[in-house]
Short mmCIF file of C-alpha atoms and ligand atoms in Angstrom, two decimals:
data_model
loop_
_atom_site.label_atom_id
_atom_site.label_comp_id
_atom_site.label_asym_id
_atom_site.label_seq_id
_atom_site.Cartn_x
_atom_site.Cartn_y
_atom_site.Cartn_z
CA MET A 1 0.00 0.00 0.00
CA ARG A 2 1.06 3.56 -0.63
CA ASP A 3 2.26 4.74 2.78
CA GLU A 4 1.10 8.34 2.77
CA SER A 5 0.81 8.63 6.55
CA THR A 6 4.54 8.10 7.07
CA GLU A 7 5.30 10.70 4.41
CA ARG A 8 3.08 13.22 6.21
CA ASP A 9 4.58 12.28 9.59
CA ALA A 10 8.09 13.06 8.45
CA GLY A 11 7.17 16.63 7.60
CA GLY A 12 5.35 18.40 4.79
CA ASP A 13 8.37 19.76 2.96
CA CYS A 14 10.09 16.48 2.23
CA GLU A 15 7.90 15.27 -0.62
CA GLY A 16 10.03 13.08 -2.85
CA GLU A 17 12.72 12.57 -0.22
CA ILE A 18 11.25 9.66 1.65
CA PRO A 19 10.07 6.22 0.55
CA LEU A 20 6.80 5.69 -1.20
CA VAL A 21 5.82 2.11 -1.88
CA GLY A 22 2.56 1.75 -3.77
CA THR A 23 2.61 -1.93 -4.72
CA GLU A 24 3.49 -5.17 -3.06
CA VAL A 25 7.25 -5.69 -3.13
CA PRO A 26 8.36 -6.74 -5.64
CA GLY A 27 5.54 -5.25 -7.68
CA PRO A 28 3.96 -6.86 -10.74
CA ARG A 29 6.35 -5.30 -13.24
CA ALA A 30 9.39 -6.30 -11.20
CA ARG A 31 8.05 -9.87 -11.03
CA ALA A 32 7.80 -9.98 -14.81
CA TRP A 33 11.39 -8.70 -15.17
CA VAL A 34 12.64 -11.22 -12.62
CA GLU A 35 10.96 -14.04 -14.51
CA ARG A 36 12.82 -12.95 -17.63
CA LEU A 37 16.01 -12.72 -15.58
CA ALA A 38 15.65 -16.25 -14.26
CA ALA A 39 15.43 -17.51 -17.83
CA SER A 40 18.77 -16.01 -18.82
CA GLU A 41 20.85 -15.62 -15.68
CA CYS A 42 23.16 -18.25 -14.24
CA PRO A 43 20.95 -20.25 -11.84
CA ALA A 44 23.23 -19.71 -8.82
CA LEU A 45 21.57 -16.36 -8.13
CA THR A 46 18.01 -17.63 -8.48
CA ALA A 47 18.88 -20.57 -6.21
CA ARG A 48 20.15 -18.18 -3.53
CA ARG A 49 16.85 -16.31 -3.52
CA LYS A 50 14.95 -19.58 -3.24
CA ARG A 51 17.08 -20.65 -0.26
CA ARG A 52 16.47 -17.33 1.44
CA SER A 53 12.74 -17.62 0.89
CA GLU A 54 12.73 -21.10 2.42
CA LEU A 55 14.68 -19.88 5.44
CA THR A 56 12.44 -16.89 6.20
CA GLY A 57 9.10 -17.95 4.78
CA THR A 58 8.97 -14.71 2.78
CA ASP A 59 9.64 -13.84 -0.81
CA HIS A 60 13.18 -12.80 -1.70
CA ASP A 61 12.71 -11.86 -5.31
CA PRO A 62 14.44 -8.57 -6.04
CA ILE A 63 13.03 -5.24 -7.06
CA VAL A 64 14.28 -3.97 -10.43
CA TRP A 65 15.87 -0.53 -10.42
CA THR A 66 15.17 2.05 -13.08
CA SER A 67 16.62 5.30 -11.77
CA ALA A 68 18.41 6.76 -8.80
CA GLN A 69 19.34 10.15 -7.49
CA GLY A 70 20.99 11.07 -4.22
CA ALA A 71 19.79 8.55 -1.67
CA ILE A 72 16.65 7.69 -3.63
CA VAL A 73 16.19 4.70 -5.93
CA ARG A 74 13.12 4.07 -8.07
CA ASP A 75 11.97 0.71 -9.39
CA VAL A 76 10.00 -0.49 -12.42
CA ASP A 77 6.77 -0.31 -10.39
CA ASP A 78 7.35 3.39 -9.62
CA ASN A 79 8.13 2.69 -5.99
CA ARG A 80 10.60 4.95 -4.24
CA TYR A 81 13.25 3.64 -1.84
CA ILE A 82 16.04 5.05 0.28
CA ASP A 83 19.26 3.21 -0.50
CA LEU A 84 21.11 2.69 2.78
CA THR A 85 23.75 0.66 0.89
CA ALA A 86 24.68 3.48 -1.52
CA GLY A 87 24.76 0.79 -4.20
CA PHE A 88 27.32 -1.48 -2.44
CA GLY A 89 29.13 1.63 -1.19
CA VAL A 90 29.64 3.08 -4.65
CA ALA A 91 27.32 6.10 -4.46
CA MET A 92 29.18 7.69 -1.56
CA LEU A 93 28.35 11.17 -2.88
CA GLY A 94 24.83 10.06 -3.78
CA HIS A 95 23.54 8.34 -6.88
CA SER A 96 23.89 10.33 -10.13
CA HIS A 97 25.95 13.08 -8.56
CA PRO A 98 25.64 16.12 -10.88
CA SER A 99 29.42 16.64 -11.17
CA VAL A 100 29.92 12.99 -12.09
CA LEU A 101 27.08 13.11 -14.62
CA SER A 102 28.37 16.23 -16.31
CA ALA A 103 31.91 14.81 -16.44
CA ILE A 104 30.58 11.65 -18.08
CA GLU A 105 28.44 13.68 -20.46
CA ARG A 106 31.32 15.95 -21.49
CA GLN A 107 33.65 12.99 -21.92
CA SER A 108 31.07 11.01 -23.89
CA ARG A 109 31.09 13.72 -26.54
CA ARG A 110 34.89 13.48 -26.91
CA LEU A 111 36.11 9.91 -26.36
CA VAL A 112 34.52 6.83 -24.77
CA HIS A 113 37.26 4.30 -25.44
CA ALA A 114 41.03 4.43 -25.96
CA LEU A 115 43.77 1.87 -26.32
CA GLY A 116 44.48 1.01 -22.69
CA ASP A 117 48.20 0.53 -22.15
CA VAL A 118 49.08 1.19 -25.81
CA PHE A 119 47.53 4.59 -26.59
CA PRO A 120 46.04 5.99 -23.39
CA SER A 121 43.53 8.82 -23.22
CA ASP A 122 44.39 12.19 -21.68
CA ARG A 123 41.83 11.42 -18.92
CA LYS A 124 43.70 8.27 -17.93
CA VAL A 125 46.94 10.23 -17.58
CA GLU A 126 45.20 12.87 -15.46
CA LEU A 127 43.59 10.28 -13.21
CA GLU A 128 46.85 8.42 -12.60
CA GLU A 129 48.57 11.72 -11.78
CA ARG A 130 45.83 12.61 -9.31
CA LEU A 131 45.92 9.20 -7.64
CA SER A 132 49.69 9.28 -7.41
CA ALA A 133 49.49 12.69 -5.75
CA ILE A 134 47.03 11.54 -3.06
CA ALA A 135 48.77 8.23 -2.33
CA PRO A 136 50.36 7.97 1.12
CA TRP A 137 53.96 7.88 -0.23
CA PRO A 138 55.96 10.11 -2.58
CA ASN A 139 56.27 9.19 -6.24
CA ALA A 140 53.56 6.51 -6.01
CA LYS A 141 52.62 4.56 -9.13
CA VAL A 142 49.20 3.39 -10.25
CA ILE A 143 47.63 0.38 -11.97
CA LEU A 144 44.03 1.01 -12.94
CA GLY A 145 41.40 -1.69 -13.10
CA LEU A 146 37.66 -2.00 -13.67
CA SER A 147 36.60 -3.79 -10.49
CA GLY A 148 37.82 -4.10 -6.94
CA ALA A 149 38.95 -7.64 -7.69
CA ASP A 150 41.06 -6.28 -10.59
CA GLY A 151 42.75 -3.90 -8.18
CA VAL A 152 43.52 -6.65 -5.66
CA GLU A 153 44.77 -8.90 -8.44
CA ALA A 154 47.20 -6.16 -9.53
CA ALA A 155 48.30 -5.75 -5.89
CA LEU A 156 48.98 -9.48 -5.50
CA LYS A 157 50.90 -9.60 -8.78
CA SER A 158 52.97 -6.61 -7.67
CA ALA A 159 53.71 -8.34 -4.38
CA VAL A 160 54.94 -11.53 -6.01
CA LEU A 161 57.21 -9.53 -8.31
CA ALA A 162 58.58 -7.36 -5.50
CA SER A 163 59.05 -10.12 -2.92
CA LYS A 164 59.72 -13.03 -5.32
CA ARG A 165 57.47 -15.13 -3.07
CA ALA A 166 53.96 -16.30 -3.91
CA GLY A 167 52.61 -16.99 -0.41
CA VAL A 168 49.89 -14.75 1.03
CA ILE A 169 48.74 -14.09 4.57
CA ALA A 170 45.06 -13.17 4.66
CA PHE A 171 42.47 -12.79 7.42
CA GLU A 172 39.43 -14.72 8.51
CA GLY A 173 36.39 -12.73 7.41
CA GLY A 174 38.34 -10.80 4.77
CA TYR A 175 36.72 -10.21 1.39
CA HIS A 176 38.67 -8.99 -1.62
CA GLY A 177 36.58 -9.94 -4.64
CA LEU A 178 36.10 -13.16 -6.52
CA ALA A 179 38.64 -13.21 -9.36
CA HIS A 180 41.07 -16.08 -8.80
CA GLY A 181 43.84 -14.06 -7.08
CA PRO A 182 41.61 -12.43 -4.44
CA LEU A 183 39.37 -15.51 -4.20
CA ALA A 184 42.29 -17.59 -2.93
CA ALA A 185 42.59 -15.03 -0.10
CA CYS A 186 38.85 -14.90 0.63
CA GLY A 187 38.57 -15.52 4.37
CA TYR A 188 34.92 -14.53 4.28
CA SER A 189 33.70 -17.95 3.29
CA ALA A 190 35.47 -21.21 2.50
CA ARG A 191 32.37 -22.09 0.45
CA PHE A 192 33.35 -19.45 -2.09
CA ARG A 193 36.81 -20.99 -2.56
CA GLU A 194 36.06 -24.70 -2.43
CA PRO A 195 34.59 -25.31 -5.92
CA PHE A 196 37.60 -23.58 -7.48
CA ALA A 197 40.28 -24.71 -5.03
CA ALA A 198 42.27 -26.58 -7.67
CA GLN A 199 42.72 -23.32 -9.61
CA LEU A 200 43.73 -21.15 -6.63
CA ASN A 201 47.04 -20.19 -5.01
CA PRO A 202 47.63 -23.03 -2.52
CA ASP A 203 50.00 -20.95 -0.36
CA VAL A 204 47.49 -18.81 1.56
CA THR A 205 47.47 -18.73 5.36
CA PHE A 206 44.38 -17.41 7.10
CA VAL A 207 44.81 -15.89 10.55
CA PRO A 208 42.14 -14.43 12.86
CA TYR A 209 41.18 -10.84 12.15
CA PRO A 210 42.73 -8.60 14.83
CA ALA A 211 39.54 -6.77 15.78
CA MET A 212 39.79 -3.67 17.92
CA GLY A 213 40.02 -4.63 21.58
CA ALA A 214 39.82 -8.39 20.88
CA VAL A 215 42.96 -9.26 22.81
CA ASP A 216 42.81 -12.97 22.08
CA ALA A 217 42.24 -12.56 18.34
CA CYS A 218 45.01 -9.95 18.13
CA ALA A 219 47.47 -12.30 19.87
CA LYS A 220 46.41 -15.22 17.65
CA ALA A 221 46.73 -13.07 14.52
CA ARG A 222 50.26 -12.06 15.52
CA GLU A 223 51.24 -15.66 16.30
CA GLY A 224 49.71 -16.88 13.05
CA VAL A 225 51.63 -14.28 11.06
CA VAL A 226 54.93 -15.12 12.79
CA ARG A 227 54.38 -18.85 12.19
CA ALA A 228 53.45 -18.36 8.52
CA LEU A 229 56.53 -16.20 7.95
CA GLU A 230 58.76 -19.00 9.26
CA ARG A 231 58.00 -20.93 6.07
CA GLY A 232 59.85 -18.29 4.08
CA THR A 233 57.36 -18.41 1.21
CA VAL A 234 55.12 -15.46 2.12
CA GLY A 235 55.34 -12.40 -0.11
CA ALA A 236 52.09 -10.55 0.62
CA LEU A 237 49.96 -9.62 3.61
CA LEU A 238 46.47 -8.61 2.49
CA LEU A 239 44.01 -6.95 4.84
CA GLU A 240 41.08 -4.62 5.21
CA PRO A 241 41.43 -1.84 7.80
CA VAL A 242 37.79 -2.48 8.67
CA LEU A 243 36.17 -5.76 7.66
CA GLY A 244 33.31 -4.85 5.39
CA ARG A 245 31.42 -7.73 3.88
CA GLY A 246 32.82 -10.02 6.59
CA GLY A 247 30.72 -8.17 9.19
CA VAL A 248 31.65 -4.60 9.90
CA THR A 249 34.58 -5.00 12.32
CA VAL A 250 37.18 -2.34 13.01
CA GLY A 251 40.79 -3.53 13.03
CA ASP A 252 42.94 -2.93 16.08
CA GLY A 253 45.37 -0.18 15.10
CA ASP A 254 48.14 -1.22 17.49
CA ALA A 255 47.93 -4.93 16.72
CA ILE A 256 47.84 -4.32 12.98
CA SER A 257 50.71 -1.84 13.10
CA GLU A 258 52.79 -4.47 14.88
CA ILE A 259 51.82 -7.17 12.38
CA VAL A 260 52.72 -4.83 9.53
CA ARG A 261 56.14 -4.15 11.09
CA ILE A 262 56.80 -7.87 11.55
CA ALA A 263 55.74 -8.67 7.99
CA ARG A 264 57.74 -5.84 6.51
CA ARG A 265 60.91 -6.92 8.36
CA ALA A 266 60.47 -10.29 6.60
CA GLY A 267 60.35 -8.59 3.18
CA VAL A 268 56.59 -9.02 2.81
CA VAL A 269 54.57 -6.50 0.77
CA VAL A 270 51.69 -5.13 2.84
CA ILE A 271 48.47 -4.53 0.91
CA ALA A 272 45.66 -2.45 2.40
CA ASP A 273 42.38 -3.25 0.68
CA GLU A 274 40.59 0.11 0.96
CA ILE A 275 38.01 -0.67 -1.68
CA TYR A 276 35.21 -0.26 0.85
CA THR A 277 36.89 1.98 3.43
CA GLY A 278 38.70 4.44 1.15
CA CYS A 279 37.51 7.65 -0.53
CA PHE A 280 36.45 9.11 2.84
CA ARG A 281 33.81 6.48 3.64
CA CYS A 282 35.78 5.87 6.83
CA ALA A 283 36.60 9.44 7.72
CA ASP A 284 39.65 9.94 5.52
CA ALA A 285 41.06 9.29 2.05
CA PHE A 286 42.68 6.11 3.38
CA CYS A 287 41.25 4.62 6.52
CA ALA A 288 44.36 2.54 7.25
CA SER A 289 47.22 4.95 7.10
CA SER A 290 45.51 8.05 8.37
CA VAL A 291 42.89 6.75 10.76
CA LEU A 292 43.89 3.38 12.15
CA TRP A 293 47.47 2.27 11.69
CA SER A 294 50.72 3.98 12.47
CA GLU A 295 52.42 1.89 9.74
CA PRO A 296 51.36 2.70 6.19
CA ALA A 297 50.93 -0.21 3.78
CA ASP A 298 53.08 -0.66 0.65
CA VAL A 299 50.10 -1.02 -1.65
CA VAL A 300 46.62 0.49 -1.30
CA VAL A 301 43.65 -0.55 -3.41
CA LEU A 302 40.68 1.73 -4.08
CA GLY A 303 37.45 0.94 -5.92
CA LYS A 304 33.71 1.29 -5.33
CA ALA A 305 33.19 5.03 -4.57
CA LEU A 306 36.16 6.05 -6.72
CA GLY A 307 34.18 5.98 -9.97
CA GLY A 308 30.98 7.54 -8.61
CA GLY A 309 29.05 4.70 -10.29
CA LEU A 310 31.31 3.93 -13.23
CA PRO A 311 33.54 0.87 -12.97
CA VAL A 312 37.08 1.78 -11.99
CA SER A 313 39.58 0.66 -9.37
CA ALA A 314 43.12 1.69 -8.61
CA CYS A 315 46.05 -0.18 -7.18
CA LEU A 316 48.43 2.41 -5.71
CA LEU A 317 52.02 1.23 -5.33
CA ARG A 318 54.93 2.47 -3.31
CA ASP A 319 57.62 3.37 -5.84
CA GLU A 320 59.96 0.55 -4.74
CA VAL A 321 57.19 -2.03 -5.21
CA ALA A 322 56.23 -0.62 -8.61
CA ARG A 323 59.82 -0.85 -9.80
CA ALA A 324 59.63 -4.63 -9.47
CA TRP A 325 57.50 -4.65 -12.61
CA GLY A 326 60.69 -3.52 -14.36
CA ASP A 327 60.78 -3.22 -18.10
CA PRO A 328 58.27 -5.65 -19.58
CA GLY A 329 60.29 -5.83 -22.78
CA GLY A 330 57.80 -6.85 -25.45
CA GLU A 331 54.15 -6.84 -24.58
CA ALA A 332 52.59 -5.52 -21.36
CA ILE A 333 52.21 -8.44 -18.98
CA HIS A 334 49.29 -6.84 -17.15
CA THR A 335 46.61 -5.00 -19.11
CA SER A 336 43.07 -5.28 -20.43
CA THR A 337 40.98 -3.96 -23.29
CA PHE A 338 39.16 -1.39 -21.17
CA LEU A 339 42.09 -0.40 -18.94
CA GLY A 340 41.79 3.30 -18.12
CA ASN A 341 38.45 3.65 -19.85
CA PRO A 342 38.05 7.40 -20.52
CA LEU A 343 34.47 7.60 -19.21
CA SER A 344 35.40 5.87 -15.96
CA CYS A 345 38.49 8.06 -15.61
CA ALA A 346 36.45 11.23 -16.18
CA ALA A 347 33.94 10.10 -13.53
CA ALA A 348 36.73 9.29 -11.06
CA LEU A 349 38.33 12.68 -11.63
CA ALA A 350 34.99 14.33 -10.85
CA VAL A 351 34.71 12.27 -7.65
CA LEU A 352 38.26 13.21 -6.61
CA ASP A 353 37.48 16.88 -7.35
CA GLU A 354 34.46 16.68 -5.07
CA LEU A 355 36.42 14.88 -2.36
CA SER A 356 39.16 17.49 -2.49
CA ARG A 357 36.68 20.18 -1.39
CA GLU A 358 36.72 20.86 2.32
CA GLY A 359 32.95 21.50 2.24
CA VAL A 360 32.29 18.01 0.86
CA ARG A 361 34.61 16.37 3.38
CA GLY A 362 32.88 18.28 6.16
CA GLN A 363 29.51 17.09 4.86
CA ILE A 364 30.73 13.47 4.91
CA ARG A 365 32.07 13.82 8.46
CA ARG A 366 28.85 15.46 9.62
CA GLN A 367 26.75 12.79 7.93
CA SER A 368 28.73 10.06 9.74
CA GLU A 369 28.16 11.72 13.10
CA LEU A 370 24.48 12.24 12.43
CA PHE A 371 23.94 8.75 11.05
CA TRP A 372 25.36 7.37 14.30
CA SER A 373 23.51 9.74 16.61
CA ASP A 374 20.16 9.93 14.78
CA VAL A 375 19.81 6.39 13.45
CA ILE A 376 22.23 3.81 14.85
CA ALA A 377 22.59 4.76 18.52
CA PRO A 378 18.85 4.97 19.26
CA LEU A 379 18.31 1.51 17.75
CA ARG A 380 21.33 -0.02 19.46
CA ASP A 381 20.22 1.40 22.82
CA ASP A 382 16.59 0.27 22.52
CA PRO A 383 16.24 -3.16 24.18
CA ARG A 384 13.02 -3.78 22.25
CA CYS A 385 15.03 -3.68 18.99
CA ARG A 386 16.99 -6.78 20.13
CA THR A 387 20.36 -5.76 18.72
CA THR A 388 23.74 -7.17 19.72
CA GLY A 389 25.65 -3.92 19.31
CA ALA A 390 26.88 -1.61 16.60
CA GLY A 391 30.33 -1.02 15.15
CA GLY A 392 32.16 0.63 12.31
CA VAL A 393 33.94 3.79 11.27
CA GLY A 394 32.37 6.77 9.51
CA LEU A 395 29.74 5.67 7.02
CA LEU A 396 30.55 1.95 7.24
CA VAL A 397 28.34 0.63 10.01
CA GLY A 398 27.14 -2.79 11.16
CA LEU A 399 24.23 -3.36 13.52
CA GLY A 400 24.19 -6.87 14.99
CA LEU A 401 20.80 -8.50 15.47
CA GLU A 402 19.72 -11.19 17.87
CA GLY A 403 18.18 -14.06 15.94
CA GLY A 404 20.95 -14.44 13.36
CA LEU A 405 20.56 -14.75 9.61
CA ALA A 406 16.88 -15.69 9.56
CA ARG A 407 15.92 -12.54 11.46
CA VAL A 408 18.31 -10.35 9.45
CA LEU A 409 16.77 -11.58 6.18
CA ALA A 410 13.24 -11.10 7.51
CA VAL A 411 14.10 -7.57 8.69
CA MET A 412 15.72 -6.79 5.36
CA ARG A 413 12.56 -7.88 3.59
CA ALA A 414 10.28 -5.92 5.91
CA LEU A 415 12.44 -2.84 5.36
CA LEU A 416 12.29 -3.26 1.59
CA GLU A 417 8.50 -3.40 1.81
CA ARG A 418 8.64 -0.08 3.66
CA GLY A 419 11.02 1.42 1.14
CA TYR A 420 14.49 0.80 2.57
CA ILE A 421 17.35 -0.97 0.83
CA VAL A 422 19.68 -2.61 3.37
CA LEU A 423 21.97 -5.64 3.08
CA PRO A 424 22.98 -8.36 5.50
CA GLY A 425 26.58 -8.31 6.75
CA GLY A 426 28.96 -10.82 8.26
CA ALA A 427 29.97 -14.34 7.32
CA ARG A 428 27.05 -15.60 9.44
CA GLY A 429 24.77 -12.87 8.11
CA ASP A 430 23.88 -11.69 11.61
CA GLN A 431 24.33 -7.97 10.95
CA LEU A 432 22.47 -5.31 9.08
CA ALA A 433 25.17 -3.52 7.09
CA PHE A 434 24.79 0.20 6.41
CA THR A 435 26.92 2.09 3.91
CA PRO A 436 24.66 5.08 3.34
CA PRO A 437 25.41 7.89 0.91
CA ALA A 438 26.69 11.08 2.50
CA VAL A 439 23.63 13.00 1.32
CA LEU A 440 20.85 11.78 3.63
CA THR A 441 18.67 14.66 4.79
CA GLU A 442 17.46 15.14 8.34
CA ALA A 443 13.99 13.99 7.28
CA GLN A 444 15.45 10.86 5.70
CA ARG A 445 17.47 9.98 8.79
CA ALA A 446 14.44 10.52 11.02
CA HIS A 447 12.23 8.45 8.75
CA ALA A 448 14.86 5.71 8.51
CA ARG A 449 15.18 5.55 12.30
CA GLU A 450 11.43 5.33 12.86
CA THR A 451 10.98 2.69 10.16
CA LEU A 452 13.90 0.61 11.41
CA ARG A 453 12.65 0.91 14.97
CA ALA A 454 9.16 -0.23 14.03
CA VAL A 455 10.52 -3.20 12.03
CA LEU A 456 13.05 -4.23 14.68
CA ARG A 457 10.50 -4.04 17.48
CA ALA A 458 7.93 -6.12 15.58
C1 PLP B 501 37.06 -4.79 0.76
C2 PLP B 501 36.65 -5.25 -0.60
N1 PLP B 501 37.61 -5.61 -1.46
C3 PLP B 501 37.31 -6.03 -2.70
C4 PLP B 501 36.00 -6.11 -3.12
C5 PLP B 501 35.68 -6.60 -4.51
O1 PLP B 501 35.28 -5.55 -5.31
P1 PLP B 501 34.48 -5.88 -6.65
O2 PLP B 501 33.19 -6.51 -6.25
O3 PLP B 501 34.33 -4.53 -7.31
O4 PLP B 501 35.34 -6.80 -7.44
C6 PLP B 501 34.98 -5.73 -2.26
C7 PLP B 501 33.56 -5.81 -2.67
O5 PLP B 501 32.65 -5.76 -1.91
C8 PLP B 501 35.31 -5.30 -0.96
O6 PLP B 501 34.38 -4.94 -0.09
#
């Protein structure tokens, strides 16, 4: 039903800002699209929805998006939602940010495709210069990619060249994408690795994630790293400053700094996967080096928010690590057809322009504070909401729920029916994960809090 009362309740001047759901969810048009999807899409995704439906007793067919602006997403049934995921963290500045759109539009009239590593576009050169300038070391070098997994793959390749060792230390709960390089280091779920195990790097050691204040896990992580290094085959240490998909968990700055020092003394290349946490989602350009750890990494990977919605990632390399690529001689040994796509580069430049403005950074910081104080804290502190606590940094927030995955999925569904897009978080799926865009209005935060409260108390 169209929920006009809630729109009125949230104030008369916010028409268009808050959800409006006028059909069942998914609506009839979405159902027709999903039927077509099921006929052409790999069945793994349809099977997952079926499993979720069996677990919760409710439908888990998706809605089908048609347009989005700011925090608002519209679907094929003309329903209006608030996207508290910012499209997997991509729309940090809001969906369809005007500066990103005009950069894409301008670029689309000039050049939409160039010749990657052979004949680059001017936009690619500009983007690499900009990224090199913001990297946490002087004279940094850049390898662009199209997805986060591409960026991590480039980081792992750089590490093997620089260290001459193929072994990797990764962390339980860590998620780095599903191309073969990052998949081998996927501590989020063994189930993701198992079907492809024969194709993956066999020399990966998983150690517990050193979560902030988790003394035992920090000690075990340190021991695990020391033991793995004894083998003499480890060339890369790959970690997220804050676990994202693995259940929003903030890393312990002191423990990680120590691990980084130990690894570096053993000649290991330290890779910070900032695909989720970077681009100011977690309070700064790079969450690891400027917010959490005293030891900067040797390689930092950005993705998601970097392109403002267009696919682009960046592997930033300390100069010494980059030099290990040496002179490739004949053909480039790491490239792709769409490397440095001009449209993606133009969009990323627009995002970096926005993020360089103090006003925008202030808005992001303020949004983080208000999202915690107006939405998360009241829910966490309400015993009737049956939460198990909240954690995160900046605009990367997890709210644990009693009742585990089944309740999280049911809550997610109930929220969708009331016009809120939220995802489950954590390997056990016992969190609601929030990565909202930095553009939520006061009315949207208030409406989100009241809706979440009503659903969680039910
Ligand atoms: C920390 C982290 N690294 C890597 C990835 C993979 O990025 P992509 O899905 O763009 O390949 C993700 C995606 O969620 C991520 O959260």
